[in-house]
CSV table of C-alpha atoms in Angstrom, one decimal:
chain,number,residue,atom,x,y,z
A,1,MET,CA,-12.9,-19.4,-11.0
A,2,ALA,CA,-12.7,-22.8,-9.6
A,3,TYR,CA,-11.9,-25.4,-12.4
A,4,SER,CA,-12.4,-29.0,-12.2
A,5,GLU,CA,-9.7,-31.5,-11.6
A,6,LYS,CA,-10.3,-32.9,-14.9
A,7,LEU,CA,-9.9,-29.6,-16.8
A,8,LEU,CA,-6.9,-28.8,-15.0
A,9,ASP,CA,-5.6,-32.0,-16.0
A,10,TYR,CA,-6.2,-31.6,-19.5
A,11,PHE,CA,-4.4,-28.2,-19.2
A,12,GLN,CA,-1.4,-29.3,-17.5
A,13,ASN,CA,-1.1,-32.5,-19.6
A,14,PRO,CA,-3.0,-31.7,-22.9
A,15,ARG,CA,-3.3,-34.6,-24.9
A,16,CYS,CA,-2.9,-34.6,-29.0
A,17,VAL,CA,-0.9,-31.7,-29.1
A,18,GLY,CA,1.1,-31.1,-32.4
A,19,GLU,CA,0.8,-30.8,-35.9
A,20,ILE,CA,0.3,-33.3,-38.8
A,21,SER,CA,2.6,-32.7,-41.6
A,22,ASP,CA,0.3,-34.9,-44.1
A,23,ALA,CA,-3.0,-33.9,-42.7
A,24,ASP,CA,-6.1,-34.0,-45.1
A,25,ALA,CA,-7.3,-30.6,-43.6
A,26,VAL,CA,-6.2,-27.9,-41.3
A,27,ALA,CA,-8.4,-25.3,-39.8
A,28,GLU,CA,-7.8,-22.2,-37.5
A,29,VAL,CA,-10.5,-20.4,-35.5
A,30,SER,CA,-10.1,-17.5,-33.2
A,31,ASN,CA,-11.9,-15.4,-30.9
A,32,PRO,CA,-11.8,-12.0,-32.1
A,33,VAL,CA,-13.0,-10.5,-28.7
A,34,CYS,CA,-10.5,-12.2,-26.2
A,35,GLY,CA,-7.8,-13.5,-28.7
A,36,ASP,CA,-7.8,-17.0,-27.9
A,37,VAL,CA,-6.9,-19.0,-30.9
A,38,MET,CA,-6.9,-23.0,-31.7
A,39,LYS,CA,-5.6,-24.7,-34.9
A,40,LEU,CA,-6.8,-28.3,-35.8
A,41,TRP,CA,-5.2,-30.8,-37.9
A,42,VAL,CA,-7.1,-33.9,-39.1
A,43,LYS,CA,-6.4,-37.3,-40.9
A,44,VAL,CA,-9.5,-38.9,-42.5
A,45,GLU,CA,-10.0,-42.4,-43.7
A,46,GLY,CA,-13.0,-43.2,-45.3
A,47,ASP,CA,-16.1,-41.7,-43.2
A,48,ARG,CA,-13.8,-41.4,-39.8
A,49,ILE,CA,-11.4,-39.3,-38.3
A,50,HIS,CA,-8.1,-41.4,-38.1
A,51,ASP,CA,-5.8,-38.9,-36.5
A,52,ALA,CA,-6.1,-35.3,-34.8
A,53,LYS,CA,-3.7,-32.9,-33.3
A,54,PHE,CA,-4.1,-29.3,-32.1
A,55,LYS,CA,-2.2,-26.4,-31.0
A,56,ALA,CA,-4.0,-23.4,-29.1
A,57,GLN,CA,-2.9,-20.0,-27.5
A,58,GLY,CA,-5.3,-19.0,-24.7
A,59,CYS,CA,-6.6,-19.4,-21.1
A,60,SER,CA,-6.7,-22.7,-19.3
A,61,ALA,CA,-10.1,-23.7,-20.2
A,62,ALA,CA,-9.4,-22.9,-24.0
A,63,ILE,CA,-6.3,-25.2,-23.9
A,64,ALA,CA,-8.2,-28.0,-21.9
A,65,THR,CA,-11.4,-28.2,-24.0
A,66,SER,CA,-9.3,-28.1,-27.2
A,67,SER,CA,-7.3,-30.9,-26.2
A,68,TYR,CA,-10.4,-33.0,-24.9
A,69,ALA,CA,-12.2,-32.4,-27.9
A,70,THR,CA,-9.3,-33.2,-30.2
A,71,GLU,CA,-8.5,-36.7,-28.4
A,72,LYS,CA,-12.4,-37.4,-28.5
A,73,LEU,CA,-12.4,-36.6,-32.4
A,74,ILE,CA,-9.9,-39.6,-33.1
A,75,GLY,CA,-11.8,-42.7,-34.4
A,76,MET,CA,-15.2,-40.7,-34.6
A,77,LYS,CA,-17.5,-40.7,-37.7
A,78,ILE,CA,-17.4,-37.4,-39.7
A,79,THR,CA,-21.1,-37.0,-39.4
A,80,ASP,CA,-21.1,-37.5,-35.4
A,81,ALA,CA,-18.0,-35.3,-35.0
A,82,ARG,CA,-19.9,-32.2,-36.5
A,83,GLN,CA,-22.4,-32.7,-34.1
A,84,ILE,CA,-20.3,-32.0,-31.0
A,85,SER,CA,-21.4,-29.0,-29.2
A,86,LYS,CA,-19.5,-26.4,-26.9
A,87,GLU,CA,-21.9,-27.2,-24.0
A,88,GLU,CA,-21.3,-30.7,-24.3
A,89,ILE,CA,-17.3,-30.3,-24.1
A,90,ALA,CA,-17.7,-27.9,-21.5
A,91,GLN,CA,-19.8,-30.4,-19.5
A,92,ALA,CA,-17.1,-33.2,-19.8
A,93,LEU,CA,-14.9,-30.9,-18.3
A,94,GLY,CA,-16.9,-30.3,-15.2
A,95,GLY,CA,-19.1,-27.3,-16.9
A,96,LEU,CA,-17.8,-23.7,-17.3
A,97,PRO,CA,-19.8,-20.4,-16.7
A,98,ALA,CA,-22.0,-19.4,-19.8
A,99,SER,CA,-19.6,-16.7,-20.6
A,100,LYS,CA,-16.6,-18.8,-20.4
A,101,ILE,CA,-18.0,-21.4,-22.7
A,102,HIS,CA,-18.8,-18.9,-25.4
A,103,CYS,CA,-15.4,-17.5,-25.4
A,104,SER,CA,-13.0,-20.4,-24.3
A,105,VAL,CA,-14.3,-23.2,-26.1
A,106,LEU,CA,-13.2,-23.0,-29.8
A,107,ALA,CA,-13.0,-26.8,-30.7
A,108,SER,CA,-16.8,-27.5,-32.0
A,109,ASP,CA,-16.3,-24.6,-34.5
A,110,ALA,CA,-12.9,-25.8,-35.2
A,111,ILE,CA,-14.3,-29.2,-35.9
A,112,ARG,CA,-16.8,-28.1,-38.3
A,113,LYS,CA,-14.5,-25.9,-39.9
A,114,VAL,CA,-12.0,-28.6,-40.7
A,115,LEU,CA,-14.5,-31.1,-41.6
A,116,LYS,CA,-16.2,-28.7,-44.1
A,117,GLY,CA,-14.9,-30.3,-47.3
A,118,PHE,CA,-15.8,-33.7,-46.1
B,1,MET,CA,-7.5,-6.3,17.3
B,2,VAL,CA,-8.6,-9.5,19.0
B,3,PRO,CA,-9.3,-7.8,22.4
B,4,VAL,CA,-11.6,-5.3,20.6
B,5,PHE,CA,-13.6,-8.2,19.5
B,6,THR,CA,-13.8,-10.1,22.8
B,7,GLU,CA,-13.3,-7.5,25.7
B,8,GLN,CA,-13.3,-3.8,24.6
B,9,PHE,CA,-16.4,-4.1,22.5
B,10,GLY,CA,-18.0,-0.8,23.4
B,11,ASN,CA,-19.8,1.6,21.0
B,12,ALA,CA,-17.7,4.5,20.6
B,13,SER,CA,-20.7,6.9,20.5
B,14,SER,CA,-21.8,5.8,23.9
B,15,ILE,CA,-20.7,8.1,26.8
B,16,HIS,CA,-20.3,5.1,29.5
B,17,TRP,CA,-16.9,3.9,30.3
B,18,PHE,CA,-16.7,0.9,27.7
B,19,GLY,CA,-17.9,3.3,25.1
B,20,GLN,CA,-15.1,5.8,25.8
B,21,ASP,CA,-12.6,3.0,25.9
B,22,ALA,CA,-13.6,2.3,22.3
B,23,LYS,CA,-13.5,6.0,21.5
B,24,SER,CA,-9.9,6.4,22.8
B,25,LEU,CA,-8.8,3.2,20.8
B,26,ILE,CA,-10.1,5.1,17.8
B,27,ASP,CA,-8.4,8.2,18.6
B,28,ASP,CA,-5.2,6.3,18.7
B,29,ALA,CA,-5.7,4.7,15.5
B,30,ARG,CA,-6.7,8.0,14.0
B,31,ARG,CA,-3.0,9.3,15.2
B,32,GLU,CA,-1.5,6.7,13.6
B,33,VAL,CA,-3.3,6.8,10.2
B,34,ALA,CA,-2.7,10.8,10.2
B,35,LYS,CA,1.0,10.1,10.9
B,36,LEU,CA,1.4,7.7,8.1
B,37,ILE,CA,0.4,10.5,5.6
B,38,ASN,CA,1.3,13.7,7.6
B,39,ALA,CA,-2.1,14.7,8.2
B,40,GLU,CA,-3.8,16.2,11.3
B,41,THR,CA,-5.9,13.7,13.2
B,42,SER,CA,-9.1,15.9,12.8
B,43,GLU,CA,-8.4,15.3,8.8
B,44,ILE,CA,-8.8,11.6,8.8
B,45,VAL,CA,-12.3,10.0,8.3
B,46,PHE,CA,-12.6,6.2,8.8
B,47,VAL,CA,-14.7,4.4,6.1
B,48,SER,CA,-15.3,1.1,4.8
B,49,GLY,CA,-12.2,1.1,2.7
B,50,GLY,CA,-10.7,2.6,-0.6
B,51,THR,CA,-13.9,2.2,-2.6
B,52,GLU,CA,-16.2,4.2,-0.3
B,53,ALA,CA,-13.2,6.6,0.2
B,54,ASP,CA,-13.2,7.3,-3.5
B,55,ASN,CA,-17.0,7.4,-3.8
B,56,PHE,CA,-17.1,9.9,-0.8
B,57,ALA,CA,-14.6,12.1,-2.7
B,58,VAL,CA,-16.0,12.3,-6.0
B,59,ARG,CA,-19.7,12.2,-5.2
B,60,GLY,CA,-19.4,14.4,-2.2
B,61,THR,CA,-17.8,17.4,-4.1
B,62,LYS,CA,-20.4,19.8,-5.5
B,63,ARG,CA,-21.7,19.2,-8.7
B,64,GLY,CA,-19.6,20.3,-11.8
B,65,HIS,CA,-17.0,19.4,-14.2
B,66,ILE,CA,-14.9,16.5,-13.1
B,67,ILE,CA,-11.0,15.8,-14.6
B,68,THR,CA,-9.9,12.4,-14.1
B,69,SER,CA,-7.4,10.0,-16.1
B,70,LYS,CA,-8.0,7.1,-18.1
B,71,ILE,CA,-6.1,4.6,-15.8
B,72,GLU,CA,-7.9,5.2,-12.6
B,73,HIS,CA,-9.2,2.4,-10.1
B,74,HIS,CA,-12.7,1.4,-10.8
B,75,ALA,CA,-13.6,2.7,-7.5
B,76,VAL,CA,-13.2,6.1,-9.3
B,77,MET,CA,-13.6,5.3,-12.8
B,78,HIS,CA,-17.2,3.8,-12.5
B,79,THR,CA,-18.1,6.4,-10.1
B,80,CYS,CA,-16.9,9.3,-12.7
B,81,LYS,CA,-19.0,7.0,-15.4
B,82,ASP,CA,-22.1,6.9,-13.0
B,83,LEU,CA,-22.0,10.7,-12.8
B,84,GLU,CA,-21.5,11.2,-16.4
B,85,LYS,CA,-24.8,9.3,-16.7
B,86,GLN,CA,-26.3,11.8,-14.5
B,87,GLY,CA,-25.5,14.4,-16.5
B,88,TYR,CA,-22.2,15.6,-15.0
B,89,ASP,CA,-19.4,16.6,-17.6
B,90,VAL,CA,-16.2,14.3,-17.3
B,91,THR,CA,-12.9,14.8,-18.8
B,92,TRP,CA,-10.9,11.7,-19.1
B,93,ILE,CA,-7.1,12.7,-19.3
B,94,GLY,CA,-5.0,9.8,-21.3
B,95,VAL,CA,-1.7,8.7,-20.3
B,96,SER,CA,2.1,8.1,-21.9
B,97,ALA,CA,2.9,4.7,-23.2
B,98,ASP,CA,4.6,4.5,-19.9
B,99,GLY,CA,1.3,5.0,-17.9
B,100,VAL,CA,1.8,8.7,-16.7
B,101,VAL,CA,-0.4,11.6,-16.7
B,102,ASP,CA,1.1,14.9,-18.1
B,103,PRO,CA,0.1,17.6,-15.8
B,104,ASP,CA,-0.3,20.0,-18.6
B,105,ASP,CA,-3.1,17.8,-19.9
B,106,VAL,CA,-4.6,18.3,-16.6
B,107,ARG,CA,-4.0,22.4,-16.7
B,108,ASN,CA,-5.5,22.5,-20.2
B,109,ALA,CA,-8.7,20.5,-19.2
B,110,ILE,CA,-9.6,22.8,-16.5
B,111,ARG,CA,-12.5,25.1,-17.1
B,112,PRO,CA,-14.5,27.7,-15.1
B,113,GLU,CA,-17.0,25.1,-14.2
B,114,THR,CA,-14.5,22.4,-13.0
B,115,VAL,CA,-14.9,21.4,-9.2
B,116,LEU,CA,-12.9,18.4,-9.0
B,117,ILE,CA,-9.7,16.8,-10.2
B,118,SER,CA,-9.1,13.0,-9.3
B,119,ILE,CA,-6.0,11.5,-10.4
B,120,MET,CA,-4.3,8.4,-8.4
B,121,HIS,CA,-1.1,8.7,-6.7
B,122,ALA,CA,0.2,5.2,-8.2
B,123,ASN,CA,-1.6,2.9,-10.5
B,124,ASN,CA,-2.9,-0.4,-9.3
B,125,GLU,CA,-1.8,-2.4,-12.3
B,126,ILE,CA,1.5,-1.2,-13.5
B,127,GLY,CA,2.5,0.9,-10.4
B,128,THR,CA,3.5,4.1,-12.1
B,129,ILE,CA,3.7,6.9,-10.1
B,130,GLN,CA,1.6,10.1,-11.0
B,131,PRO,CA,3.0,13.9,-10.8
B,132,ILE,CA,0.7,14.4,-7.9
B,133,GLU,CA,2.7,17.5,-6.6
B,134,GLU,CA,2.8,19.0,-9.8
B,135,ILE,CA,-0.7,18.5,-10.4
B,136,GLY,CA,-1.4,19.8,-6.7
B,137,LYS,CA,0.0,23.1,-7.5
B,138,ILE,CA,-2.3,23.4,-10.8
B,139,ALA,CA,-5.4,22.5,-8.9
B,140,ALA,CA,-4.4,25.2,-6.0
B,141,GLU,CA,-3.8,27.8,-8.7
B,142,ALA,CA,-7.1,27.2,-10.2
B,143,ASP,CA,-8.8,26.7,-6.9
B,144,VAL,CA,-10.0,23.2,-8.0
B,145,TYR,CA,-10.4,20.5,-5.5
B,146,PHE,CA,-7.9,17.8,-5.8
B,147,HIS,CA,-8.6,14.2,-5.0
B,148,SER,CA,-5.9,11.3,-5.3
B,149,ASP,CA,-6.5,7.9,-4.7
B,150,GLY,CA,-3.7,6.7,-2.5
B,151,VAL,CA,-4.7,3.2,-1.8
B,152,GLN,CA,-1.6,1.7,-3.9
B,153,SER,CA,0.8,4.3,-2.6
B,154,THR,CA,0.4,4.4,1.0
B,155,GLY,CA,2.6,2.3,2.8
B,156,LYS,CA,5.0,1.8,-0.5
B,157,ILE,CA,6.3,5.3,-1.1
B,158,PRO,CA,6.6,8.2,1.3
B,159,VAL,CA,3.1,10.1,1.5
B,160,ASP,CA,3.0,13.8,2.7
B,161,VAL,CA,-0.6,15.2,2.0
B,162,LYS,CA,0.9,18.7,2.6
B,163,LYS,CA,3.6,18.5,0.1
B,164,LEU,CA,1.5,16.7,-2.3
B,165,GLY,CA,-1.0,19.5,-2.1
B,166,VAL,CA,-4.2,17.3,-2.1
B,167,ASP,CA,-7.4,18.1,-0.8
B,168,LEU,CA,-8.8,14.7,-0.4
B,169,TYR,CA,-6.8,11.3,-0.3
B,170,SER,CA,-8.2,7.8,-0.4
B,171,ILE,CA,-6.2,5.1,1.6
B,172,SER,CA,-7.2,1.5,2.4
B,173,ALA,CA,-6.1,-0.7,5.4
B,174,HIS,CA,-5.7,-4.0,3.6
B,175,LYS,CA,-3.1,-2.6,1.2
B,176,ILE,CA,-0.9,-2.1,4.3
B,177,HIS,CA,-1.4,-5.5,5.9
B,178,GLY,CA,-4.1,-4.1,7.7
B,179,PRO,CA,-7.8,-5.7,8.1
B,180,LYS,CA,-10.0,-5.7,5.1
B,181,GLY,CA,-13.2,-3.8,5.1
B,182,VAL,CA,-11.9,-0.6,6.7
B,183,GLY,CA,-10.1,2.7,5.0
B,184,ALA,CA,-10.2,6.2,5.1
B,185,LEU,CA,-10.4,9.5,3.4
B,186,PHE,CA,-8.0,12.4,4.2
B,187,ILE,CA,-10.2,15.7,3.9
B,188,LYS,CA,-8.0,18.5,4.3
B,189,LYS,CA,-9.2,21.3,6.8
B,190,GLY,CA,-11.8,23.5,5.1
B,191,THR,CA,-12.6,21.1,2.5
B,192,THR,CA,-16.4,21.2,1.8
B,193,LEU,CA,-17.5,17.8,1.3
B,194,LYS,CA,-21.2,16.4,1.4
B,195,PRO,CA,-21.3,13.1,3.2
B,196,ILE,CA,-22.5,10.2,1.3
B,197,MET,CA,-23.4,8.4,4.2
B,198,THR,CA,-26.2,10.1,6.4
B,199,GLY,CA,-27.4,9.1,9.8
B,200,GLY,CA,-26.3,9.4,13.4
B,201,GLY,CA,-23.4,11.9,12.6
B,202,HIS,CA,-20.3,9.7,13.2
B,203,GLU,CA,-16.9,10.6,12.6
B,204,ARG,CA,-17.8,14.4,13.2
B,205,ASN,CA,-20.8,14.4,10.8
B,206,ARG,CA,-18.8,13.3,8.0
B,207,ARG,CA,-19.7,9.7,7.9
B,208,SER,CA,-22.4,8.1,9.8
B,209,GLY,CA,-22.5,4.5,10.9
B,210,THR,CA,-21.2,2.9,14.0
B,211,GLU,CA,-17.3,2.7,13.7
B,212,ASN,CA,-15.7,-0.6,12.9
B,213,VAL,CA,-13.7,-0.5,16.0
B,214,PRO,CA,-11.6,-3.6,15.6
B,215,GLY,CA,-11.0,-2.7,11.7
B,216,ILE,CA,-10.1,0.7,12.6
B,217,VAL,CA,-7.8,-0.4,15.6
B,218,GLY,CA,-6.0,-2.9,13.2
B,219,PHE,CA,-5.7,-0.2,10.5
B,220,GLY,CA,-3.9,2.1,13.1
B,221,ALA,CA,-1.7,-0.9,14.0
B,222,ALA,CA,-0.8,-1.4,10.3
B,223,ALA,CA,-0.3,2.2,9.6
B,224,ARG,CA,2.1,2.5,12.6
B,225,LEU,CA,4.0,-0.6,11.2
B,226,ALA,CA,4.2,0.7,7.7
B,227,ARG,CA,5.7,4.0,8.7
B,228,GLU,CA,8.3,2.3,10.9
B,229,GLY,CA,9.4,0.0,8.4
B,230,LEU,CA,8.6,1.8,5.1
B,231,SER,CA,12.1,3.0,4.1
B,232,HIS,CA,14.1,-0.1,5.2
B,233,ASP,CA,11.3,-2.6,3.7
B,234,MET,CA,10.9,-1.1,0.6
B,235,ALA,CA,14.3,-0.4,-0.5
B,236,ARG,CA,14.6,-4.3,0.1
B,237,VAL,CA,11.6,-5.1,-1.9
B,238,GLN,CA,12.6,-2.9,-4.8
B,239,LEU,CA,15.9,-4.7,-5.0
B,240,LEU,CA,13.9,-8.2,-5.1
B,241,ARG,CA,11.4,-6.4,-7.8
B,242,ASP,CA,14.6,-5.4,-10.0
B,243,ARG,CA,16.1,-8.6,-9.6
B,244,LEU,CA,12.9,-10.5,-10.9
B,245,GLU,CA,12.5,-8.1,-13.9
B,246,THR,CA,16.2,-8.5,-14.9
B,247,GLU,CA,16.4,-12.0,-14.5
B,248,LEU,CA,13.0,-12.8,-16.4
B,249,LYS,CA,14.2,-10.8,-19.3
B,250,ARG,CA,17.6,-12.7,-19.2
B,251,GLN,CA,15.9,-15.9,-18.9
B,252,VAL,CA,12.6,-15.7,-21.1
B,253,GLU,CA,12.5,-14.0,-24.6
B,254,LEU,CA,10.1,-11.7,-25.8
B,255,ILE,CA,8.8,-10.5,-22.5
B,256,HIS,CA,8.2,-6.7,-21.9
B,257,ILE,CA,7.9,-4.7,-18.7
B,258,ASN,CA,5.1,-2.2,-18.6
B,259,GLY,CA,6.0,1.3,-17.2
B,260,GLU,CA,9.4,0.3,-17.2
B,261,ASN,CA,10.8,3.8,-17.8
B,262,ALA,CA,8.5,5.6,-15.5
B,263,LYS,CA,8.6,6.2,-11.9
B,264,ARG,CA,7.0,3.3,-10.4
B,265,LEU,CA,6.4,1.6,-7.1
B,266,PRO,CA,9.0,-0.6,-5.5
B,267,ASN,CA,6.8,-3.2,-5.2
B,268,THR,CA,4.9,-4.0,-8.4
B,269,SER,CA,5.9,-5.6,-11.7
B,270,ASN,CA,3.5,-5.7,-14.6
B,271,ILE,CA,4.9,-8.0,-17.6
B,272,MET,CA,3.8,-8.9,-21.0
B,273,VAL,CA,4.8,-12.2,-22.3
B,274,ASP,CA,4.2,-12.7,-26.1
B,275,TYR,CA,2.9,-15.9,-27.3
B,276,ALA,CA,1.2,-17.0,-24.0
B,277,GLU,CA,-2.1,-16.1,-22.5
B,278,GLY,CA,-2.5,-14.6,-18.8
B,279,GLU,CA,-5.1,-16.4,-17.5
B,280,GLY,CA,-3.1,-19.6,-18.5
B,281,LEU,CA,0.0,-18.2,-17.1
B,282,VAL,CA,-1.9,-17.4,-13.8
B,283,ILE,CA,-3.3,-20.8,-13.6
B,284,SER,CA,-0.2,-22.3,-14.1
B,285,LEU,CA,1.9,-20.5,-11.6
B,286,ASP,CA,-1.1,-20.9,-9.2
B,287,LEU,CA,-1.0,-24.5,-9.1
B,288,LYS,CA,2.8,-24.2,-8.2
B,289,GLY,CA,1.7,-21.9,-5.1
B,290,VAL,CA,2.4,-18.5,-6.9
B,291,ALA,CA,-0.4,-16.0,-6.8
B,292,VAL,CA,0.0,-13.5,-9.6
B,293,SER,CA,-3.0,-11.4,-11.6
B,294,THR,CA,-3.4,-10.8,-15.3
B,295,GLY,CA,-5.0,-8.0,-17.1
B,296,SER,CA,-6.1,-10.4,-19.8
B,297,ALA,CA,-9.8,-10.2,-20.9
B,298,CYS,CA,-9.8,-14.3,-20.5
B,299,SER,CA,-9.8,-13.6,-16.7
B,300,SER,CA,-12.5,-10.9,-16.6
B,301,GLY,CA,-16.0,-11.4,-16.7
B,302,SER,CA,-16.5,-8.6,-19.2
B,303,LEU,CA,-14.0,-10.1,-21.8
B,304,GLU,CA,-12.5,-6.7,-21.8
B,305,PRO,CA,-8.7,-6.3,-21.5
B,306,SER,CA,-7.4,-4.1,-18.9
B,307,HIS,CA,-8.5,-0.5,-19.1
B,308,VAL,CA,-5.1,0.5,-17.9
B,309,LEU,CA,-3.1,-1.6,-20.8
B,310,THR,CA,-5.3,-0.1,-23.1
B,311,ALA,CA,-4.7,3.2,-22.2
B,312,ILE,CA,-0.9,2.7,-22.3
B,313,GLY,CA,-1.6,1.8,-26.0
B,314,LYS,CA,-1.7,-1.8,-25.8
B,315,THR,CA,-3.8,-4.2,-28.0
B,316,PRO,CA,-6.0,-6.8,-26.7
B,317,ASP,CA,-3.5,-9.2,-28.1
B,318,GLU,CA,-0.7,-7.6,-26.2
B,319,ALA,CA,-2.7,-7.3,-23.0
B,320,HIS,CA,-3.6,-11.1,-23.6
B,321,GLY,CA,-0.3,-12.3,-22.1
B,322,SER,CA,0.2,-9.5,-19.4
B,323,LEU,CA,1.0,-10.7,-15.7
B,324,ARG,CA,1.1,-8.7,-12.6
B,325,PHE,CA,3.6,-9.5,-9.7
B,326,SER,CA,2.9,-7.7,-6.3
B,327,LEU,CA,5.8,-8.0,-3.9
B,328,SER,CA,5.7,-6.9,-0.2
B,329,SER,CA,7.6,-6.7,3.0
B,330,MET,CA,7.0,-10.2,3.5
B,331,THR,CA,8.3,-11.4,0.0
B,332,SER,CA,11.8,-13.1,0.7
B,333,ALA,CA,14.7,-13.6,-1.7
B,334,GLU,CA,13.7,-17.3,-1.9
B,335,ASP,CA,10.4,-16.5,-3.1
B,336,ILE,CA,12.0,-14.7,-6.3
B,337,ASP,CA,14.5,-17.5,-6.7
B,338,TYR,CA,11.4,-19.9,-6.7
B,339,VAL,CA,9.4,-17.7,-9.2
B,340,LEU,CA,12.5,-17.5,-11.4
B,341,ASN,CA,12.9,-21.0,-11.5
B,342,LEU,CA,9.3,-21.4,-12.6
B,343,MET,CA,8.7,-19.0,-14.8
B,344,PRO,CA,10.9,-20.3,-17.6
B,345,GLY,CA,9.3,-23.5,-17.9
B,346,VAL,CA,5.6,-22.2,-17.4
B,347,VAL,CA,6.1,-19.8,-20.4
B,348,SER,CA,7.8,-22.4,-22.7
B,349,ARG,CA,5.2,-25.0,-22.1
B,350,LEU,CA,2.5,-22.6,-23.0
B,351,ARG,CA,4.4,-21.2,-26.0
B,352,ASP,CA,4.9,-24.8,-27.2
B,353,LEU,CA,1.3,-25.1,-27.4
B,354,SER,CA,0.7,-21.9,-29.3
B,355,PRO,CA,0.3,-22.4,-33.2
B,356,TYR,CA,1.9,-19.0,-33.7
B,357,TYR,CA,5.0,-19.2,-31.6
B,358,LYS,CA,8.3,-20.5,-33.4
B,359,ARG,CA,11.2,-21.7,-31.3
B,360,VAL,CA,14.3,-19.5,-32.3
């Protein structure tokens, strides 16, 4: 599979990796079929996401899209963050085949799950 | 091969002189391929590759019950599945945790209506060598045709079709550094096999279609080189492979070698890395110029983990972190050093990203 340079950059130099010890919410999502997993920590201030960090175990696309989405999340309004779609994330990183979007883009589900209580 | 494209481009079926030149080139190649596996020249049928050889063997045998294993190459596996859909009865033999077929399981699966046993010589993913000689004896006693896919083993270990007791044996040129798109099926003298390619009756009515003369010539040359270099090259390759595995186990915690306790090809190493995903490892290594493959579902379009790793009892999670290194006579000690320098960093980088991994 030919990945875009941007995706490979996010895979090799992922942004926002880590954990937030005093996070306001943590969520974990996984793909039961292939086993990829993403864990997302957020700090919320008012109606905005103040900070976000992630960890992931999965293919290069899973890691890159998780990193990209986590980075994008910081500073976003909670209501807007909930609207982020898998396709949008994949598109921003140069696009992915349909099957790969379904299995590797865990971030949109993680975002909705972590923001459930807000 | 080059002169065959540019000067000696005759059709081997033609009786004029340049056709006959091509025919004699094919005859030379056939002798080399036969020699590599200790067959008679008349027992070698050139085909388009390992997949066609496997299809020919399995589909060409008369209708009846087939015995095969759960770790066959897709060329045998999907062909048997297709025949199952057409109403054939197929028994799928399992393997040990180390990836080896038990000959007794084959013996017990034989029925009066069994027509074919198809068990690969060496597995393409984990390299385990199957007890072909024992199964050959069982097949002969039961008077059942025995096919073995030797695509992976030929050129890596000595192959003697007479000693193995096979009736049909598939080989592929590109697996022995020959050109892609050409292979051969060994058909033991006296074996009745229905052609799957019908037409002008080439290859003594066994495989129609104008011969791929350049491919066959390249195959012949590769077969000669493989035979001449086999014992020397593969002894060296095995030392390199063993060093790769020993050092990886020493330098990287939580890795496992598949088929470690079985007899294996000297060039194959299939390892599982806990807390890292195979496709991510492949891409990381690829970016540094190292080409490896994985049995992880994430690398396959079907999202299914490798059927071989599943057959040796690995869960999808375990198969998730599998990597296959394939060495060859062209692999150098420096190549192994390079990989050994790279792997600990690549693995620990991915593990540091994992929410499950805790550094010990």
